Amino acid sequence: MSLRQVSPLMVELTAEGGLKYVGFRETPLIKAVHASGSQFSSPIRLRTSESAAELYSLKHATRAFKWLDIEAPADVPGPHRGAAFEDIMGRVESRYSSVASPLTDQYRAALTTSVPPGQVIALFETIASASAQPERGPAVITGLERAIGRHALVIDVAKVDLFYAMLITAVWCRQVRRFPLILSGDRVLPLELSMPEYGGSVATFDDLVGETHRVISTPTEEIEKAYRVWQISRRPGDPKPRATTPKYITVGTATAFLRVFARARTDRELSQAAVQRPAPVMFDLESAAVGLRQGAASTDSPLVVASAASSLMRAVERLQDDHVLSNAVPSAGAILETVLAILVQVRGATYSDGDIVELGMELNTLQWQIDTVRDRIGDTTLGELTGLFSSAQMLTSRFRSWREFEASARGTTGADPEAYELAVALLESARTNPTLLSSEADHRIDRVLGRAADARDGGQQEGVVRSGENLAAITVEHVGRLAAQQTGGDGPPGSVSAAMVTFVDANAASMQRLAVRRNRPWLRWVQSLGR
């Protein structure tokens, strides 16, 4: 039979998405062991340079067996079994190595010519009886029988003392066994013994792609592309590297590739999980703290946006001097002050998506309060307010962040109460950590929490929940990278990392509950941190 077989691969992942197992699903060796029905009448020889992959797959497929790997006499369990054999054989070899004797001749002949298994046992017993402690010979045989009766054995014939490997095999062959004996390696034992032989297995590349797709659900073309890129990366010194895919692949190569591929996929999902959604507070890692994310994308040019902001600023300034409005809506002054500060940033092109979302939320809150006291406000003030709200809507609608946020909050009477409470708890917990937040982030959170506590519209509460989710996302992302040892020297300093670890430790339960309530993707990353 051919010693080179094509076998299907099996890939398993850990709960966190990392690589757990790569091996052969079924090989001729595995089939033979399964077909035996716990009736093994001869040892099995495994001749391959990749015996480790074959044995790993066999052990995975026969986990009901208790496997024992033997590379030295000391590997056999039992009191002094290994020492007894070495002492017996050491005395014989040292005593007879330089002088001729019938016992020496028999010993040397056994190592160089094929002998029956029973003759090996008899020779060992003769050698033992000539030693200083002849009773140790039967103890060695008894110990081997006990190990054979309880374990499936693997003998690395290239590492084990040749005569010891012959003795184990000879004892094993005395009767039909419940568990197999695998002789691994190219070295041949000089025994008159017939046994089946198996070589190494390979898998087709198509099988690797198909199994990876089954386990990871990545499109097959993406897996093939990733393999070609990985293949080139392994040959950095090649001036003309070729990105090809092989017809066959070994377990070792498959494992090396999948370890990189699974890690890359894990890191990509972690980044996706940490994507923040539009909210009044969106975070970024600064040099010394968790700060506010900067930048926003508009459908219009900066000049058009600045012009619209300037127009709104004039309307806000007029309303700030309107005593009718301040009397009817006591909170109008604080809202207009916040709106004006944000518009100054918009006009100066120093605003962010969070600023735009907060601007829209502030004006929506003001509009909701105006609607409840319309009969107490004169036509002039109502006209000014109508113009302000209309112009503000035109400005905020230029930004995708506001359109997305408004669509999610429209028509709601409030966020899920439990999600809201969890988000508030997260944001307040962050404020109590003196080294976690920048002063700007701390002030923004304080303002958003205060406004949501006073308002009853769904938009303010949704803004709080999303802000809490964003904080959880960025801290979980960074702590996850720390756990995976992915943080490089150009990341945040240790004090910031320590603050985030402390924050995640203290709030992991709340983060998990919030992620479950809102079906957020960073749930699995909180769980994967083991916290």
Coordinates of C-alpha atoms in Angstrom, one line a residue:
M1 CA 0.0 0.0 0.0
S2 CA 1.1 3.6 -0.5
L3 CA 2.4 5.3 2.6
R4 CA 1.3 8.7 1.4
Q5 CA -2.4 9.3 1.8
V6 CA -4.8 12.2 1.1
S7 CA -7.0 12.8 4.2
P8 CA -9.6 15.5 5.1
L9 CA -8.7 18.2 7.6
M10 CA -10.5 19.1 10.8
V11 CA -10.2 22.6 12.2
E12 CA -11.5 23.7 15.6
L13 CA -11.6 27.2 17.2
T14 CA -11.6 28.3 20.7
A15 CA -14.6 30.2 22.2
E16 CA -12.7 33.4 21.6
G17 CA -12.1 32.7 17.9
G18 CA -8.5 31.6 18.1
L19 CA -7.1 28.4 16.7
K20 CA -7.6 25.3 18.9
Y21 CA -6.9 22.3 16.8
V22 CA -5.8 21.4 13.2
G23 CA -5.5 17.8 12.3
F24 CA -6.8 15.1 10.0
R25 CA -10.5 14.1 10.4
E26 CA -9.8 10.6 9.2
T27 CA -6.6 8.8 8.1
P28 CA -5.9 5.2 7.2
L29 CA -4.3 4.9 10.6
I30 CA -7.4 6.3 12.4
K31 CA -9.6 3.9 10.3
A32 CA -7.5 0.9 11.3
V33 CA -7.6 1.7 15.0
H34 CA -11.4 2.3 14.9
A35 CA -11.9 -0.9 12.9
S36 CA -10.0 -3.0 15.5
G37 CA -12.9 -3.1 18.0
S38 CA -10.4 -3.1 20.9
Q39 CA -8.9 -6.3 19.6
F40 CA -5.3 -5.5 18.6
S41 CA -3.2 -8.5 17.7
S42 CA -0.1 -6.8 16.3
P43 CA 1.6 -3.4 16.8
I44 CA 1.2 -0.7 14.2
R45 CA 4.2 0.9 12.5
L46 CA 4.0 4.6 11.6
R47 CA 6.8 5.6 9.2
T48 CA 6.7 9.3 8.4
S49 CA 8.7 12.5 9.0
E50 CA 5.4 14.1 10.1
S51 CA 4.4 11.4 12.6
A52 CA 3.5 14.1 15.1
A53 CA 0.6 15.3 13.0
E54 CA -0.6 11.7 12.4
L55 CA -0.4 10.9 16.2
Y56 CA -2.0 14.2 17.2
S57 CA -4.9 13.4 14.9
L58 CA -5.1 9.8 16.1
K59 CA -5.2 10.8 19.7
H60 CA -7.9 13.4 19.0
A61 CA -10.0 10.8 17.2
T62 CA -9.6 8.3 20.0
R63 CA -9.9 10.4 23.1
A64 CA -11.5 7.5 25.0
F65 CA -8.0 5.9 25.1
K66 CA -5.4 6.9 27.7
W67 CA -2.3 7.5 25.6
L68 CA 1.2 7.0 27.0
D69 CA 4.2 8.3 25.0
I70 CA 7.4 6.4 25.8
E71 CA 10.8 7.9 25.0
A72 CA 12.7 6.5 27.9
P73 CA 12.2 3.7 30.5
A74 CA 11.3 6.4 33.1
D75 CA 8.2 7.2 31.1
V76 CA 6.6 3.9 32.1
P77 CA 4.6 4.5 35.3
G78 CA 5.3 2.4 38.5
P79 CA 7.9 2.6 41.3
H80 CA 11.4 2.3 40.0
R81 CA 10.5 0.5 36.7
G82 CA 12.7 2.7 34.5
A83 CA 15.6 2.7 37.0
A84 CA 15.4 -1.1 37.4
F85 CA 15.7 -1.7 33.6
E86 CA 18.5 0.8 33.3
D87 CA 20.4 -0.7 36.2
I88 CA 20.0 -4.3 34.9
M89 CA 21.1 -3.4 31.3
G90 CA 23.8 -1.0 32.4
R91 CA 25.5 -3.7 34.5
V92 CA 25.4 -6.2 31.6
E93 CA 26.7 -3.7 29.1
S94 CA 29.6 -2.5 31.3
R95 CA 30.5 -6.0 32.4
Y96 CA 30.5 -7.6 29.0
S97 CA 31.3 -4.8 26.6
S98 CA 35.0 -5.7 26.4
V99 CA 35.0 -9.5 27.0
A100 CA 33.5 -12.3 25.1
S101 CA 30.7 -14.4 26.8
P102 CA 27.7 -16.3 25.6
L103 CA 25.4 -13.7 27.3
T104 CA 27.2 -10.8 25.5
D105 CA 26.9 -12.6 22.2
Q106 CA 23.2 -13.2 22.6
Y107 CA 22.6 -9.5 23.6
R108 CA 24.6 -8.2 20.6
A109 CA 22.9 -10.6 18.2
A110 CA 19.5 -9.5 19.4
L111 CA 20.3 -6.0 18.5
T112 CA 21.5 -6.8 15.0
T113 CA 19.5 -9.8 13.7
S114 CA 15.8 -10.4 13.8
V115 CA 14.7 -12.5 16.7
P116 CA 11.3 -13.8 17.8
P117 CA 9.6 -11.6 20.5
G118 CA 9.6 -14.5 23.0
Q119 CA 13.4 -14.7 22.7
V120 CA 13.8 -11.1 23.7
I121 CA 11.8 -11.6 26.9
A122 CA 13.9 -14.7 27.7
L123 CA 17.1 -12.9 27.1
F124 CA 16.1 -10.1 29.4
E125 CA 15.1 -12.5 32.1
T126 CA 18.6 -14.2 31.8
I127 CA 20.4 -10.9 32.0
A128 CA 18.3 -9.9 35.0
S129 CA 19.0 -13.2 36.8
A130 CA 22.7 -12.5 36.4
S131 CA 22.4 -9.1 38.0
A132 CA 22.9 -8.3 41.7
Q133 CA 19.1 -8.1 42.2
P134 CA 17.6 -10.8 40.0
E135 CA 14.1 -10.1 41.4
R136 CA 14.0 -6.8 39.6
G137 CA 13.7 -8.5 36.2
P138 CA 10.1 -9.8 36.9
A139 CA 9.2 -6.4 38.4
V140 CA 10.1 -4.8 35.1
I141 CA 7.9 -7.2 33.1
T142 CA 5.0 -6.8 35.6
G143 CA 5.3 -3.0 35.3
L144 CA 5.2 -3.2 31.5
E145 CA 2.1 -5.5 31.5
R146 CA 0.4 -3.1 33.8
A147 CA 1.1 -0.1 31.5
I148 CA 0.1 -2.1 28.4
G149 CA -3.2 -3.1 30.0
R150 CA -4.1 0.5 30.9
H151 CA -2.7 2.6 28.0
A152 CA -2.5 2.9 24.3
L153 CA 1.3 3.2 23.8
V154 CA 3.4 5.2 21.4
I155 CA 7.1 4.3 21.3
D156 CA 9.4 6.7 19.5
V157 CA 11.9 4.1 18.3
A158 CA 14.4 6.8 17.3
K159 CA 14.7 8.0 20.9
V160 CA 14.0 4.9 23.1
D161 CA 16.8 2.5 23.9
L162 CA 16.6 -0.2 21.2
F163 CA 16.5 -3.2 23.4
Y164 CA 13.9 -1.5 25.7
A165 CA 11.7 -0.8 22.7
M166 CA 12.1 -4.5 21.7
L167 CA 11.2 -5.7 25.2
I168 CA 8.0 -3.5 25.4
T169 CA 6.9 -4.8 21.9
A170 CA 7.7 -8.4 22.9
V171 CA 5.7 -8.2 26.1
W172 CA 2.8 -6.5 24.2
C173 CA 2.8 -9.3 21.6
R174 CA 2.2 -12.0 24.2
Q175 CA -1.6 -11.7 23.8
V176 CA -4.4 -9.8 22.0
R177 CA -4.6 -6.3 23.5
R178 CA -7.4 -3.8 24.2
F179 CA -5.3 -0.8 23.3
P180 CA -2.9 -0.3 20.4
L181 CA 0.9 0.0 20.3
I182 CA 2.2 2.5 17.8
L183 CA 5.9 2.2 16.8
S184 CA 6.7 5.7 15.4
G185 CA 9.8 6.5 13.3
D186 CA 11.9 5.1 10.5
R187 CA 14.1 2.9 12.8
V188 CA 13.3 -0.8 12.4
L189 CA 13.1 -3.1 15.4
P190 CA 15.0 -6.3 14.8
L191 CA 12.0 -8.5 15.6
E192 CA 10.5 -11.4 13.7
L193 CA 7.1 -9.7 13.6
S194 CA 4.6 -8.8 10.9
M195 CA 2.8 -5.5 11.4
P196 CA 0.8 -3.1 9.2
E197 CA 2.6 0.1 8.2
Y198 CA 1.3 3.6 7.6
G199 CA 2.8 6.7 6.3
G200 CA 2.1 10.4 6.6
S201 CA -1.1 12.1 5.3
V202 CA -1.6 15.3 3.4
A203 CA -4.8 17.3 2.7
T204 CA -5.7 19.0 -0.5
F205 CA -5.7 22.8 -0.5
D206 CA -9.3 22.8 -1.5
D207 CA -10.1 20.8 1.6
L208 CA -8.2 23.4 3.7
V209 CA -10.3 26.2 2.1
G210 CA -13.5 24.3 2.5
E211 CA -12.9 23.4 6.2
T212 CA -11.8 26.9 7.0
H213 CA -15.0 28.3 5.4
R214 CA -17.1 25.8 7.3
V215 CA -15.6 26.8 10.7
I216 CA -15.0 30.6 10.1
S217 CA -17.6 31.4 7.5
T218 CA -15.1 33.5 5.5
P219 CA -15.6 33.5 1.7
T220 CA -13.4 30.9 0.0
E221 CA -11.9 33.5 -2.3
E222 CA -10.8 35.6 0.7
I223 CA -9.2 32.5 2.3
E224 CA -7.3 31.7 -0.9
K225 CA -6.2 35.3 -1.2
A226 CA -5.0 35.4 2.4
Y227 CA -3.0 32.2 1.9
R228 CA -1.2 33.7 -1.1
V229 CA -0.4 36.8 0.8
W230 CA 0.8 34.7 3.8
Q231 CA 2.9 32.5 1.5
I232 CA 4.7 35.6 0.1
S233 CA 5.2 37.0 3.6
R234 CA 7.2 33.8 4.5
R235 CA 9.8 34.6 1.9
P236 CA 10.8 38.2 2.6
G237 CA 14.2 37.8 0.9
D238 CA 12.8 36.4 -2.3
P239 CA 13.3 39.1 -5.0
K240 CA 10.5 37.6 -7.1
P241 CA 8.0 35.9 -4.8
R242 CA 5.2 33.9 -6.3
A243 CA 1.8 34.0 -4.8
T244 CA 0.5 30.5 -5.6
T245 CA -1.7 27.9 -3.9
P246 CA -0.5 24.3 -3.6
K247 CA -2.4 21.2 -4.6
Y248 CA -1.6 19.5 -1.3
I249 CA -0.8 20.8 2.2
T250 CA 0.5 19.3 5.4
V251 CA -1.0 19.7 8.8
G252 CA 2.1 21.7 9.8
T253 CA 1.7 24.2 7.0
A254 CA -2.1 24.4 7.5
T255 CA -1.6 25.1 11.2
A256 CA 1.0 27.9 10.6
F257 CA -1.3 29.6 8.1
L258 CA -4.5 29.2 10.2
R259 CA -2.8 30.5 13.3
V260 CA -2.0 33.7 11.4
F261 CA -5.4 33.8 9.6
A262 CA -7.4 33.3 12.8
R263 CA -5.5 35.9 14.6
A264 CA -5.9 38.4 11.8
R265 CA -9.6 37.6 11.7
T266 CA -9.9 38.0 15.4
D267 CA -8.1 41.4 15.3
R268 CA -10.3 42.5 12.5
E269 CA -13.5 41.5 14.4
L270 CA -12.2 43.3 17.5
S271 CA -11.7 46.5 15.5
Q272 CA -15.2 46.0 14.0
A273 CA -16.6 45.4 17.4
A274 CA -15.1 48.6 18.7
V275 CA -16.6 50.8 15.9
Q276 CA -18.5 53.5 17.7
R277 CA -21.9 54.7 16.7
P278 CA -22.9 58.3 16.4
A279 CA -23.6 59.7 19.8
P280 CA -23.1 63.0 21.7
V281 CA -19.9 61.4 23.3
M282 CA -17.6 59.5 21.0
F283 CA -14.2 58.6 22.3
D284 CA -10.6 58.3 21.1
L285 CA -7.3 57.3 22.8
E286 CA -5.2 60.4 23.5
S287 CA -1.6 60.5 24.7
A288 CA -2.6 60.6 28.4
A289 CA -6.3 59.7 28.6
V290 CA -9.4 58.6 26.8
G291 CA -10.5 61.8 25.1
L292 CA -13.1 62.9 22.5
R293 CA -13.0 61.8 19.0
Q294 CA -12.3 64.6 16.5
G295 CA -13.4 65.1 13.0
A296 CA -16.7 64.8 11.1
A297 CA -17.8 64.2 7.5
S298 CA -20.2 66.6 5.8
T299 CA -21.8 66.4 2.4
D300 CA -21.0 70.0 1.8
S301 CA -17.7 72.0 1.6
P302 CA -16.2 73.5 4.8
L303 CA -17.1 77.0 3.5
V304 CA -20.8 76.1 3.1
V305 CA -20.8 74.5 6.6
A306 CA -19.1 77.5 8.2
S307 CA -21.6 79.9 6.5
A308 CA -24.6 77.9 7.8
A309 CA -23.0 77.8 11.3
S310 CA -22.5 81.6 11.3
S311 CA -26.1 82.2 10.4
L312 CA -27.3 80.0 13.2
M313 CA -25.0 81.7 15.6
R314 CA -26.7 85.1 15.0
A315 CA -30.2 83.5 15.5
V316 CA -29.0 81.9 18.8
E317 CA -27.5 85.2 20.0
R318 CA -30.8 87.0 19.4
L319 CA -32.7 84.4 21.4
Q320 CA -30.3 84.6 24.3
D321 CA -31.5 88.1 24.9
D322 CA -35.2 87.1 24.6
H323 CA -36.6 87.4 28.2
V324 CA -40.0 85.9 27.1
L325 CA -38.2 82.7 26.1
S326 CA -36.1 82.5 29.3
N327 CA -39.2 83.0 31.5
A328 CA -41.2 80.4 29.7
V329 CA -38.4 77.8 29.4
P330 CA -35.9 78.3 32.3
S331 CA -33.4 75.8 30.8
A332 CA -33.4 77.6 27.4
G333 CA -30.4 79.7 28.5
A334 CA -28.1 76.7 29.2
I335 CA -29.2 74.9 26.0
L336 CA -28.6 78.0 23.8
E337 CA -25.2 78.5 25.5
T338 CA -24.2 74.9 24.6
V339 CA -25.5 75.3 21.1
L340 CA -23.6 78.5 20.6
A341 CA -20.3 76.9 21.8
I342 CA -20.8 74.0 19.4
L343 CA -21.5 76.3 16.5
V344 CA -18.3 78.2 17.2
Q345 CA -16.5 75.0 16.7
V346 CA -18.4 74.2 13.6
R347 CA -17.6 77.5 12.1
G348 CA -13.9 77.1 12.9
A349 CA -13.9 73.5 11.5
T350 CA -12.8 72.1 14.8
Y351 CA -15.9 70.0 15.4
S352 CA -16.5 66.3 15.6
D353 CA -19.4 63.8 14.9
G354 CA -20.1 63.9 18.6
D355 CA -20.5 67.7 18.5
I356 CA -23.0 67.4 15.6
V357 CA -25.0 64.8 17.4
E358 CA -25.0 66.9 20.6
L359 CA -26.0 70.0 18.6
G360 CA -29.0 68.2 17.2
M361 CA -30.0 66.7 20.5
E362 CA -29.8 70.1 22.3
L363 CA -32.0 71.8 19.7
N364 CA -34.5 68.9 19.8
T365 CA -34.8 69.1 23.5
L366 CA -35.4 72.8 23.3
Q367 CA -38.0 72.3 20.6
W368 CA -39.8 69.7 22.7
Q369 CA -39.9 72.1 25.7
I370 CA -41.2 74.9 23.5
D371 CA -44.0 72.8 22.2
T372 CA -45.3 72.4 25.8
V373 CA -45.5 76.2 26.5
R374 CA -46.4 77.6 23.0
D375 CA -49.3 79.6 24.4
R376 CA -46.9 81.5 26.7
I377 CA -44.6 82.6 23.9
G378 CA -45.3 85.5 21.6
D379 CA -45.4 85.3 17.8
T380 CA -42.1 87.1 17.4
T381 CA -40.2 84.6 19.6
L382 CA -42.0 81.7 18.0
G383 CA -41.0 83.0 14.6
E384 CA -37.3 83.2 15.7
L385 CA -37.5 79.7 17.1
T386 CA -39.1 78.3 14.0
G387 CA -36.4 79.8 11.9
L388 CA -33.7 78.5 14.2
F389 CA -35.1 74.9 14.2
S390 CA -35.5 74.9 10.4
S391 CA -32.0 76.2 9.8
A392 CA -30.5 73.8 12.3
Q393 CA -32.2 70.9 10.7
M394 CA -30.7 71.9 7.4
L395 CA -27.2 72.1 8.9
T396 CA -27.3 68.8 10.9
S397 CA -28.8 66.9 8.0
R398 CA -25.6 67.5 6.1
F399 CA -23.9 65.1 8.4
R400 CA -24.3 61.3 8.2
S401 CA -23.7 61.0 11.9
W402 CA -26.8 63.0 12.7
R403 CA -28.9 61.3 10.1
E404 CA -28.1 57.9 11.5
F405 CA -28.6 59.0 15.1
E406 CA -31.9 60.7 14.3
A407 CA -33.2 57.7 12.4
S408 CA -32.6 55.4 15.4
A409 CA -34.1 57.8 18.0
R410 CA -37.1 59.0 16.0
G411 CA -40.4 57.9 17.4
T412 CA -39.0 56.5 20.6
T413 CA -40.4 57.5 24.0
G414 CA -37.1 56.7 25.6
A415 CA -34.3 54.1 25.6
D416 CA -34.7 50.7 27.2
P417 CA -34.8 51.6 31.0
E418 CA -32.3 49.0 31.9
A419 CA -29.9 49.9 29.1
Y420 CA -30.2 53.6 30.1
E421 CA -29.4 52.8 33.7
L422 CA -26.4 50.6 32.7
A423 CA -25.0 53.3 30.4
V424 CA -25.4 56.0 33.1
A425 CA -23.6 53.7 35.6
L426 CA -20.7 53.2 33.1
L427 CA -20.3 56.9 32.3
E428 CA -20.5 57.9 36.0
S429 CA -18.0 55.1 36.9
A430 CA -15.6 56.5 34.2
R431 CA -15.8 60.0 35.8
T432 CA -14.7 58.6 39.2
N433 CA -11.5 57.2 37.7
P434 CA -9.1 60.2 37.9
T435 CA -6.7 59.0 35.2
L436 CA -9.1 57.6 32.6
L437 CA -10.8 60.6 31.0
S438 CA -9.5 63.8 29.5
S439 CA -11.1 67.0 31.0
E440 CA -13.0 67.6 27.8
A441 CA -14.5 64.1 27.8
D442 CA -15.4 64.4 31.5
H443 CA -17.1 67.7 30.9
R444 CA -19.0 66.4 27.9
I445 CA -20.2 63.4 29.8
D446 CA -21.3 65.6 32.7
R447 CA -23.3 67.8 30.4
V448 CA -25.0 64.9 28.5
L449 CA -25.9 63.1 31.7
G450 CA -27.3 66.3 33.2
R451 CA -29.4 67.1 30.2
A452 CA -30.8 63.6 29.9
A453 CA -31.8 63.6 33.6
D454 CA -33.8 66.8 33.1
A455 CA -35.3 65.9 29.7
R456 CA -37.9 63.3 29.0
D457 CA -37.5 62.9 25.2
G458 CA -36.2 59.6 23.8
G459 CA -33.3 61.3 21.9
Q460 CA -31.5 62.4 25.1
Q461 CA -31.7 59.0 26.7
E462 CA -30.7 57.2 23.4
G463 CA -27.7 59.6 23.3
V464 CA -26.7 58.5 26.8
V465 CA -27.0 54.8 26.0
R466 CA -24.9 55.2 22.8
S467 CA -22.3 57.2 24.7
G468 CA -22.0 54.4 27.3
E469 CA -21.7 51.8 24.5
N470 CA -19.0 53.8 22.9
L471 CA -17.0 54.0 26.1
A472 CA -17.4 50.3 26.6
A473 CA -16.3 49.6 23.0
I474 CA -13.1 51.6 23.1
T475 CA -12.0 50.3 26.6
V476 CA -12.8 46.7 25.8
E477 CA -10.9 47.0 22.5
H478 CA -7.7 48.3 24.2
V479 CA -7.8 45.9 27.1
G480 CA -8.5 43.1 24.6
R481 CA -5.4 44.0 22.7
L482 CA -3.4 44.1 25.9
A483 CA -4.6 40.6 26.7
A484 CA -3.5 39.4 23.3
Q485 CA -0.2 41.3 23.6
Q486 CA -1.0 43.4 20.6
T487 CA -0.3 46.8 22.1
G488 CA 2.9 48.3 20.6
G489 CA 5.3 50.9 22.0
D490 CA 3.4 53.7 20.2
G491 CA 0.2 53.1 22.1
P492 CA -1.1 54.9 25.2
P493 CA 1.2 55.0 28.1
G494 CA 1.0 52.5 30.9
S495 CA -1.1 54.7 33.2
V496 CA -3.9 55.0 30.6
S497 CA -3.8 51.2 30.0
A498 CA -3.9 50.5 33.7
A499 CA -6.8 52.9 34.1
M500 CA -8.7 51.1 31.3
V501 CA -8.0 47.7 32.8
T502 CA -9.3 48.9 36.2
F503 CA -12.4 50.3 34.5
V504 CA -13.1 47.1 32.6
D505 CA -12.5 45.0 35.7
A506 CA -14.9 47.1 37.7
N507 CA -17.6 47.3 35.1
A508 CA -17.4 44.0 33.1
A509 CA -20.8 42.8 34.4
S510 CA -22.5 46.0 33.4
M511 CA -20.8 45.9 30.0
Q512 CA -22.0 42.4 29.4
R513 CA -25.6 43.2 30.4
L514 CA -25.6 46.3 28.2
A515 CA -24.2 44.4 25.3
V516 CA -26.9 41.7 25.7
R517 CA -29.7 44.3 25.9
R518 CA -28.5 46.2 22.9
N519 CA -27.0 43.2 20.9
R520 CA -23.6 44.9 20.6
P521 CA -20.7 42.9 19.1
W522 CA -18.2 43.6 21.8
L523 CA -20.0 41.3 24.2
R524 CA -17.8 38.3 23.2
W525 CA -14.7 40.4 23.8
V526 CA -15.7 41.2 27.3
Q527 CA -16.3 37.5 27.9
S528 CA -13.0 36.5 26.2
L529 CA -11.1 38.6 28.7
G530 CA -12.1 36.2 31.4
R531 CA -13.5 38.9 33.6

